[in-house]
Amino acid sequence: MRTTQHNIFHNVDIITVSLYLILVLMGWLNIYAAVYNDEHQHLFDMSQKYGKQLLWIISSLIIAVILLLIQAKYYPLFSYFLYLLFLTACLLVPYFGKEIKGSRSWFRVGEFGIQPAEFMKFATNLAIAKYLSNRQLNVKSHNFNKIKAFYFQYKAVFVCVCLFAIPLVIIKVLQLETGLAIVFVSFIVVLYREGLSINFLLICFGFTILFILSLIYPIYYMFIVITIIGILTFTLMRRKTKSIIYLLLFLAASYFTVFETNVLYNKLEKHQKTRIDVLLGRGNINVKKEGYNVNQSKIAIGSGGFLGKGFLQGTQTKYEFVPEQDTDFIFCTVGEEWGLVGSFIVIVLELGLILRVMYLAERQRSKYSKLYGYGVASILFFHTAINIGMTIGLVPVIGIPLPFFSYGGSSLWSFTILLFVMIKMDTNRLLILR
């Protein structure tokens, strides 16, 4: 016991920490390559982004050590407090923050800036883990009747959805940060892991497909198809009252989804509509205007070939053809300079870290720690999949960083906090009785 108290590195998962350090180091070198110019060749030039990123890395390592010093028992105790604290910060930043690139989501003092929305992910993860740690979503585990079990299950689901939907709406509506807002949807994975019915996810997936199709095809065409499906289903199904009610609810929800999709699309900002049109191939997209970002990104990655052009040899990167090449499009630098091999290595490292976090979560004796761990894995996976997906044109450009890789202090700090709180919880797993 004394060793555990005096040695903060006791039981620390070396594999997780190693993956973290490798990704951070590779990210730093690729930021250097992304913004490199002949006038500032020194890797430690603090006037350049790679110099500033080094400071963020050092401060992140300090934060990691501090988190390992804090006793894990305090995280459940302060979960709701931290949630309310960062939620308040997210509410205040649109009024007292500084506007950057059309979004007022930063508190800034001189050259130092913090984005509360990044830390809201950590706080929301704590709050959801705290709430669900004393509840059960699996109906079969209840000893009372199904109606009461159903009520308690979906009450818990409703509260959890509110916990991540509230910051989602605040960040999207008040701060105009669509990318960071959408990340909060990843917490649905935690609900599923805790026992939420697969039918719920299948319904969500089905309506997501319907949403996408509604963006591609005219509204009247979608209404006709839904009506035909409804008629065929009614003809083939057993005409019981319960089945008919379900069918009517499905049709009503489908019509509503199609209609609201078109309404929401028309309410989007012009640049947001453009990103969707580029992804779906709607209209006449000019690759020199609307489709410029994604087109240049594809050119950069494709030009790297199998082994890449070599470190600091990327022409697309070096001559700044790719916008935001050190943040949202940092993966383009990897693709161009390190090729398919380098891109594959980065993806393997990111996925390796995510799988390792899931492994840590699964071996926890505390339900709170397990839920928190799956929240961390969900956030990291969502960020990785969306960031890489948008650089190769598979998803709309919504502007979210690649974990531990993209330039930015707030994102690096938030990912470091997310990860090392989990690592700290894992060091204490053997002290918890089953």
Coordinates of C-alpha atoms in Angstrom, one line a residue:
M1 CA 0.0 0.0 0.0
R2 CA 2.8 2.4 0.8
T3 CA 4.3 1.9 -2.7
T4 CA 1.0 2.8 -4.2
Q5 CA 0.9 6.0 -2.2
H6 CA 4.4 7.2 -2.8
N7 CA 5.1 6.0 -6.4
I8 CA 2.7 7.7 -8.8
F9 CA 3.9 5.4 -11.6
H10 CA 2.9 2.3 -9.8
N11 CA 0.6 0.1 -11.9
V12 CA 0.5 2.8 -14.7
D13 CA -0.2 1.1 -18.0
I14 CA 3.0 1.5 -19.9
I15 CA 1.5 0.5 -23.3
T16 CA -1.1 3.3 -23.1
V17 CA 1.4 5.9 -22.0
S18 CA 3.8 4.8 -24.8
L19 CA 1.1 5.1 -27.5
Y20 CA 0.3 8.5 -26.2
L21 CA 3.9 9.7 -26.3
I22 CA 4.5 8.3 -29.8
L23 CA 1.4 10.0 -31.2
V24 CA 2.2 13.3 -29.5
L25 CA 5.8 13.2 -30.8
M26 CA 4.7 12.3 -34.4
G27 CA 2.1 15.0 -34.3
W28 CA 4.7 17.6 -33.3
L29 CA 7.0 16.6 -36.1
N30 CA 4.1 16.7 -38.6
I31 CA 3.0 20.1 -37.4
Y32 CA 6.6 21.2 -38.0
A33 CA 6.4 19.8 -41.6
A34 CA 3.0 21.4 -42.2
V35 CA 4.0 25.0 -41.4
Y36 CA 7.7 24.7 -42.2
N37 CA 9.4 27.6 -44.0
D38 CA 13.1 28.4 -44.8
E39 CA 13.2 31.5 -42.6
H40 CA 12.3 29.5 -39.5
Q41 CA 14.1 26.2 -39.7
H42 CA 14.8 25.7 -36.0
L43 CA 12.5 23.1 -34.5
F44 CA 12.4 24.9 -31.2
D45 CA 11.5 28.4 -32.6
M46 CA 8.8 29.6 -30.2
S47 CA 7.5 32.2 -32.7
Q48 CA 6.2 29.4 -34.9
K49 CA 3.3 27.0 -34.3
Y50 CA 5.6 24.0 -33.7
G51 CA 7.5 25.9 -31.0
K52 CA 4.2 26.8 -29.3
Q53 CA 3.0 23.2 -29.7
L54 CA 6.2 22.1 -27.8
L55 CA 5.1 24.3 -24.9
W56 CA 1.6 22.7 -25.0
I57 CA 3.2 19.2 -25.0
I58 CA 5.4 20.0 -22.0
S59 CA 2.4 21.5 -20.1
S60 CA 0.4 18.4 -21.1
L61 CA 3.0 16.1 -19.6
I62 CA 2.9 18.2 -16.4
I63 CA -0.9 17.9 -16.3
A64 CA -0.5 14.1 -16.8
V65 CA 1.7 13.9 -13.8
I66 CA -0.6 16.0 -11.7
L67 CA -3.6 13.8 -12.7
L68 CA -1.6 10.7 -11.6
L69 CA -1.0 12.4 -8.2
I70 CA -4.7 13.1 -7.6
Q71 CA -6.5 10.2 -5.9
A72 CA -9.0 8.5 -8.2
K73 CA -11.8 8.6 -5.6
Y74 CA -12.2 12.4 -6.1
Y75 CA -13.4 12.1 -9.7
P76 CA -16.8 10.5 -8.8
L77 CA -17.2 13.0 -6.0
F78 CA -16.7 16.1 -8.2
S79 CA -18.3 14.8 -11.5
Y80 CA -21.4 16.9 -11.4
F81 CA -19.6 19.9 -10.1
L82 CA -17.1 19.8 -13.0
Y83 CA -20.0 19.3 -15.4
L84 CA -21.7 22.4 -14.2
L85 CA -18.5 24.4 -14.1
F86 CA -17.6 23.8 -17.7
L87 CA -21.2 24.1 -18.8
T88 CA -21.2 27.5 -17.2
A89 CA -18.0 28.4 -19.1
C90 CA -19.6 27.2 -22.3
L91 CA -22.6 29.5 -21.7
L92 CA -20.4 32.5 -20.8
V93 CA -17.8 32.3 -23.6
P94 CA -20.1 33.5 -26.4
Y95 CA -20.5 36.8 -24.4
F96 CA -17.0 37.2 -23.0
G97 CA -14.9 35.2 -25.3
K98 CA -13.0 36.2 -28.5
E99 CA -14.3 35.5 -32.0
I100 CA -12.0 33.4 -34.1
K101 CA -12.9 32.3 -37.6
G102 CA -16.6 33.2 -37.1
S103 CA -16.9 31.3 -33.8
R104 CA -16.9 33.0 -30.4
S105 CA -15.8 30.0 -28.4
W106 CA -12.4 31.0 -26.9
F107 CA -11.4 32.7 -23.7
R108 CA -8.2 34.6 -24.6
V109 CA -5.7 36.5 -22.5
G110 CA -2.9 37.8 -24.7
E111 CA -1.5 34.9 -26.7
F112 CA -3.0 32.4 -24.4
G113 CA -6.4 30.9 -25.4
I114 CA -8.6 28.2 -23.9
Q115 CA -11.7 26.6 -25.6
P116 CA -14.1 25.4 -22.9
A117 CA -16.0 23.2 -25.3
E118 CA -12.9 20.9 -25.5
F119 CA -13.0 20.3 -21.8
M120 CA -16.8 19.9 -21.8
K121 CA -16.3 16.5 -23.3
F122 CA -14.3 15.3 -20.3
A123 CA -16.8 16.8 -17.8
T124 CA -19.8 15.2 -19.7
N125 CA -18.0 11.9 -19.6
L126 CA -17.6 12.1 -15.9
A127 CA -21.2 13.1 -15.3
I128 CA -22.6 10.3 -17.5
A129 CA -20.4 7.7 -15.8
K130 CA -21.5 9.0 -12.4
Y131 CA -25.2 8.9 -13.2
L132 CA -25.1 5.4 -14.8
S133 CA -22.8 3.9 -12.2
N134 CA -25.8 3.6 -9.9
R135 CA -28.3 2.5 -12.6
Q136 CA -29.0 -0.3 -14.9
L137 CA -30.2 0.0 -18.5
N138 CA -30.7 -3.7 -19.1
V139 CA -34.4 -4.5 -18.6
K140 CA -33.7 -8.2 -18.0
S141 CA -31.7 -7.4 -14.9
H142 CA -34.8 -5.9 -13.1
N143 CA -36.8 -8.1 -10.8
F144 CA -40.0 -6.2 -11.2
N145 CA -42.5 -6.2 -14.1
K146 CA -41.5 -5.2 -17.6
I147 CA -43.6 -2.0 -17.6
K148 CA -41.8 -0.6 -14.6
A149 CA -38.4 -1.8 -15.9
F150 CA -39.1 -0.1 -19.2
Y151 CA -39.9 3.1 -17.4
F152 CA -36.6 3.1 -15.4
Q153 CA -34.6 2.1 -18.4
Y154 CA -35.8 4.9 -20.6
K155 CA -35.8 7.4 -17.8
A156 CA -32.1 6.8 -17.4
V157 CA -31.6 7.0 -21.2
F158 CA -33.5 10.3 -21.2
V159 CA -31.3 11.8 -18.4
C160 CA -28.1 10.7 -20.1
V161 CA -29.2 12.1 -23.5
C162 CA -30.0 15.4 -21.7
L163 CA -26.5 15.4 -20.2
F164 CA -24.8 15.4 -23.6
A165 CA -27.5 17.1 -25.6
I166 CA -27.5 20.3 -23.5
P167 CA -23.8 21.1 -24.1
L168 CA -24.3 19.9 -27.7
V169 CA -27.0 22.5 -28.3
I170 CA -25.1 25.3 -26.4
I171 CA -21.9 24.7 -28.4
K172 CA -23.7 24.5 -31.7
V173 CA -26.2 27.4 -31.3
L174 CA -24.2 29.9 -29.1
Q175 CA -20.7 29.1 -30.2
L176 CA -21.3 28.0 -33.8
E177 CA -18.9 25.1 -33.4
T178 CA -20.7 22.3 -35.3
G179 CA -17.8 19.9 -35.2
L180 CA -17.2 20.0 -31.5
A181 CA -21.0 19.8 -30.9
I182 CA -21.4 16.7 -33.0
V183 CA -18.7 14.8 -31.0
F184 CA -21.1 14.6 -28.0
V185 CA -23.3 12.1 -30.0
S186 CA -20.5 9.6 -29.4
F187 CA -21.8 9.1 -25.9
I188 CA -24.6 6.9 -27.3
V189 CA -21.9 4.2 -27.5
V190 CA -21.6 4.3 -23.7
L191 CA -25.4 3.8 -23.3
Y192 CA -25.3 0.8 -25.7
R193 CA -22.3 -0.7 -23.8
E194 CA -24.3 -0.4 -20.6
G195 CA -27.2 -2.3 -21.9
L196 CA -29.3 -0.1 -24.2
S197 CA -31.3 -2.2 -26.6
I198 CA -29.7 -2.8 -30.0
N199 CA -33.1 -1.9 -31.5
F200 CA -32.6 1.6 -30.4
L201 CA -29.3 1.9 -32.3
L202 CA -30.8 0.2 -35.4
I203 CA -33.6 2.7 -35.4
C204 CA -31.1 5.6 -35.1
F205 CA -29.0 4.1 -37.9
G206 CA -32.1 3.7 -40.1
F207 CA -33.2 7.2 -39.6
T208 CA -29.7 8.4 -40.2
I209 CA -29.8 6.7 -43.6
L210 CA -33.2 8.3 -44.2
F211 CA -31.7 11.7 -43.3
I212 CA -28.9 11.3 -45.8
L213 CA -31.3 10.1 -48.6
S214 CA -33.5 13.1 -47.9
L215 CA -30.5 15.3 -48.7
I216 CA -29.9 13.5 -52.0
Y217 CA -33.4 13.0 -53.4
P218 CA -36.4 15.5 -53.7
I219 CA -38.9 15.5 -50.8
Y220 CA -41.8 14.4 -53.0
Y221 CA -39.8 11.3 -54.2
M222 CA -39.0 10.3 -50.6
F223 CA -42.7 10.7 -49.6
I224 CA -43.8 8.4 -52.4
V225 CA -41.2 5.7 -51.5
I226 CA -42.1 5.8 -47.8
T227 CA -45.8 5.5 -48.7
I228 CA -45.2 2.5 -50.9
I229 CA -43.1 0.8 -48.2
G230 CA -45.9 1.5 -45.7
I231 CA -48.6 0.0 -48.0
L232 CA -46.5 -3.1 -48.7
T233 CA -45.7 -3.6 -45.0
F234 CA -49.4 -3.2 -44.1
T235 CA -50.3 -5.8 -46.8
L236 CA -47.8 -8.4 -45.6
M237 CA -47.9 -8.0 -41.8
R238 CA -50.3 -9.5 -39.3
R239 CA -53.0 -6.8 -38.8
K240 CA -53.0 -6.6 -35.0
T241 CA -53.7 -3.3 -33.3
K242 CA -50.2 -3.1 -31.8
S243 CA -48.5 -3.8 -35.2
I244 CA -50.7 -1.2 -36.9
I245 CA -49.8 1.4 -34.3
Y246 CA -46.1 0.7 -34.7
L247 CA -46.4 1.1 -38.5
L248 CA -48.3 4.4 -38.2
L249 CA -45.7 5.7 -35.8
F250 CA -42.9 4.6 -38.2
L251 CA -44.6 6.3 -41.1
A252 CA -45.2 9.5 -39.1
A253 CA -41.6 9.6 -37.9
S254 CA -40.3 9.0 -41.5
Y255 CA -42.4 11.8 -43.0
F256 CA -41.3 14.1 -40.2
T257 CA -37.6 13.2 -40.7
V258 CA -37.8 13.9 -44.5
F259 CA -39.6 17.2 -44.0
E260 CA -37.4 18.4 -41.1
T261 CA -34.2 17.4 -43.0
N262 CA -35.2 19.8 -45.8
V263 CA -36.2 22.5 -43.3
L264 CA -32.9 22.2 -41.4
Y265 CA -30.8 22.2 -44.6
N266 CA -32.4 25.4 -45.7
K267 CA -31.6 27.0 -42.4
L268 CA -27.9 26.1 -42.5
E269 CA -25.3 28.7 -43.2
K270 CA -24.0 28.9 -46.8
H271 CA -20.7 27.3 -46.0
Q272 CA -22.4 24.4 -44.2
K273 CA -24.6 23.8 -47.1
T274 CA -21.6 23.8 -49.4
R275 CA -19.8 21.2 -47.3
I276 CA -22.8 18.9 -47.5
D277 CA -23.2 19.5 -51.3
V278 CA -19.5 18.7 -51.8
L279 CA -19.8 15.4 -49.9
L280 CA -23.0 14.3 -51.7
G281 CA -22.1 15.6 -55.1
R282 CA -25.1 17.9 -55.2
G283 CA -25.2 20.7 -57.8
N284 CA -22.2 21.9 -59.8
I285 CA -19.3 21.9 -57.4
N286 CA -16.4 24.0 -58.4
V287 CA -13.2 22.3 -57.1
K288 CA -11.5 25.8 -57.1
K289 CA -14.1 27.2 -54.8
E290 CA -16.6 25.1 -52.9
G291 CA -14.7 21.8 -53.2
Y292 CA -11.3 23.3 -52.9
N293 CA -10.4 22.0 -49.4
V294 CA -11.4 18.4 -50.0
N295 CA -9.9 18.4 -53.5
Q296 CA -6.6 19.7 -52.3
S297 CA -6.6 17.3 -49.4
K298 CA -7.2 14.3 -51.8
I299 CA -4.4 15.5 -54.1
A300 CA -2.0 15.8 -51.2
I301 CA -2.7 12.4 -49.8
G302 CA -2.8 10.8 -53.3
S303 CA 0.5 12.3 -54.3
G304 CA 2.3 10.6 -51.4
G305 CA 2.1 7.3 -53.1
F306 CA 3.2 4.2 -51.2
L307 CA 6.2 5.6 -49.2
G308 CA 5.6 9.3 -49.5
K309 CA 7.8 12.2 -50.7
G310 CA 9.9 12.3 -47.6
F311 CA 10.1 14.6 -44.5
L312 CA 9.7 18.3 -45.5
Q313 CA 9.4 17.3 -49.1
G314 CA 5.6 17.7 -49.5
T315 CA 4.8 20.3 -52.2
Q316 CA 1.1 20.5 -51.4
T317 CA 2.0 21.0 -47.7
K318 CA 5.1 23.2 -48.2
Y319 CA 3.3 25.7 -50.5
E320 CA 0.2 25.8 -48.4
F321 CA -2.2 24.4 -51.0
V322 CA -4.2 22.6 -48.2
P323 CA -6.1 24.9 -45.9
E324 CA -5.8 24.3 -42.1
Q325 CA -3.0 21.8 -42.8
D326 CA -1.7 21.9 -39.3
T327 CA -5.0 21.4 -37.5
D328 CA -8.1 19.9 -39.2
F329 CA -6.1 18.6 -42.2
I330 CA -2.9 17.4 -40.5
F331 CA -3.5 13.9 -41.9
C332 CA -2.8 15.3 -45.4
T333 CA 0.8 16.0 -44.3
V334 CA 1.2 12.4 -43.2
G335 CA -0.3 11.1 -46.5
E336 CA 1.9 13.3 -48.7
E337 CA 5.2 13.0 -46.9
W338 CA 5.0 9.5 -45.5
G339 CA 2.6 7.9 -48.0
L340 CA 0.3 4.9 -47.6
V341 CA 2.8 3.3 -45.1
G342 CA 2.9 6.3 -42.9
S343 CA -0.9 6.9 -43.0
F344 CA -1.4 3.2 -42.1
I345 CA 1.0 3.5 -39.1
V346 CA -0.8 6.6 -37.8
I347 CA -4.2 4.9 -38.1
V348 CA -2.9 1.8 -36.4
L349 CA -1.5 3.9 -33.5
E350 CA -4.8 5.8 -33.1
L351 CA -6.9 2.6 -33.2
G352 CA -4.3 0.8 -31.0
L353 CA -4.7 3.5 -28.3
I354 CA -8.5 3.3 -28.6
L355 CA -8.5 -0.5 -28.3
R356 CA -6.1 -0.3 -25.4
V357 CA -8.4 2.1 -23.6
M358 CA -11.3 -0.3 -24.2
Y359 CA -9.2 -3.1 -22.7
L360 CA -8.5 -0.9 -19.6
A361 CA -12.2 -0.1 -19.3
E362 CA -13.1 -3.8 -19.5
R363 CA -10.8 -4.9 -16.7
Q364 CA -12.1 -2.3 -14.2
R365 CA -13.8 -3.5 -11.1
S366 CA -15.5 -0.1 -10.6
K367 CA -18.6 0.4 -12.8
Y368 CA -17.9 4.1 -12.8
S369 CA -14.3 3.6 -14.2
K370 CA -15.6 1.2 -16.8
L371 CA -18.2 3.6 -18.1
Y372 CA -15.7 6.5 -18.1
G373 CA -13.3 4.4 -20.1
Y374 CA -15.8 3.5 -22.8
G375 CA -16.6 7.2 -22.9
V376 CA -12.9 8.0 -23.6
A377 CA -12.7 5.4 -26.3
S378 CA -15.9 6.6 -27.9
I379 CA -14.6 10.2 -28.1
L380 CA -11.2 9.2 -29.4
F381 CA -12.8 7.0 -32.1
F382 CA -15.3 9.6 -33.2
H383 CA -12.5 12.3 -33.5
T384 CA -10.2 9.9 -35.4
A385 CA -12.9 8.6 -37.8
I386 CA -14.4 12.0 -38.6
N387 CA -11.0 13.8 -39.0
I388 CA -9.5 11.2 -41.3
G389 CA -12.8 10.7 -43.1
M390 CA -13.2 14.4 -44.0
T391 CA -9.6 14.6 -45.3
I392 CA -10.4 11.8 -47.8
G393 CA -13.9 13.1 -48.7
L394 CA -15.9 10.5 -46.8
V395 CA -17.6 12.9 -44.4
P396 CA -18.4 16.6 -44.5
V397 CA -15.6 19.0 -43.4
I398 CA -16.8 19.9 -39.8
G399 CA -13.5 20.9 -38.3
I400 CA -12.4 18.6 -35.5
P401 CA -8.8 17.7 -34.5
L402 CA -7.0 14.4 -34.9
P403 CA -6.3 13.3 -31.3
F404 CA -2.8 14.1 -30.0
F405 CA -1.8 15.0 -33.5
S406 CA -3.4 18.3 -34.6
Y407 CA -2.0 21.7 -33.5
G408 CA -3.8 23.3 -30.6
G409 CA -3.3 23.6 -26.8
S410 CA -7.0 23.1 -25.8
S411 CA -7.4 19.9 -27.8
L412 CA -4.1 18.4 -26.6
W413 CA -4.9 19.3 -23.0
S414 CA -8.4 17.9 -23.1
F415 CA -7.3 14.6 -24.8
T416 CA -4.5 14.3 -22.2
I417 CA -6.9 14.9 -19.3
L418 CA -9.4 12.4 -20.8
L419 CA -6.8 9.7 -21.2
F420 CA -4.8 10.1 -18.0
V421 CA -7.8 10.2 -15.7
M422 CA -8.6 6.8 -17.2
I423 CA -5.0 5.7 -16.6
K424 CA -5.2 6.9 -13.0
M425 CA -8.4 5.0 -12.4
D426 CA -6.8 1.9 -13.9
T427 CA -3.9 2.1 -11.4
N428 CA -6.4 1.8 -8.5
R429 CA -8.5 -1.1 -10.0
L430 CA -6.9 -3.7 -7.7
L431 CA -7.8 -1.7 -4.6
I432 CA -11.5 -2.1 -5.3
L433 CA -13.2 -5.2 -4.0
R434 CA -15.6 -6.9 -6.4

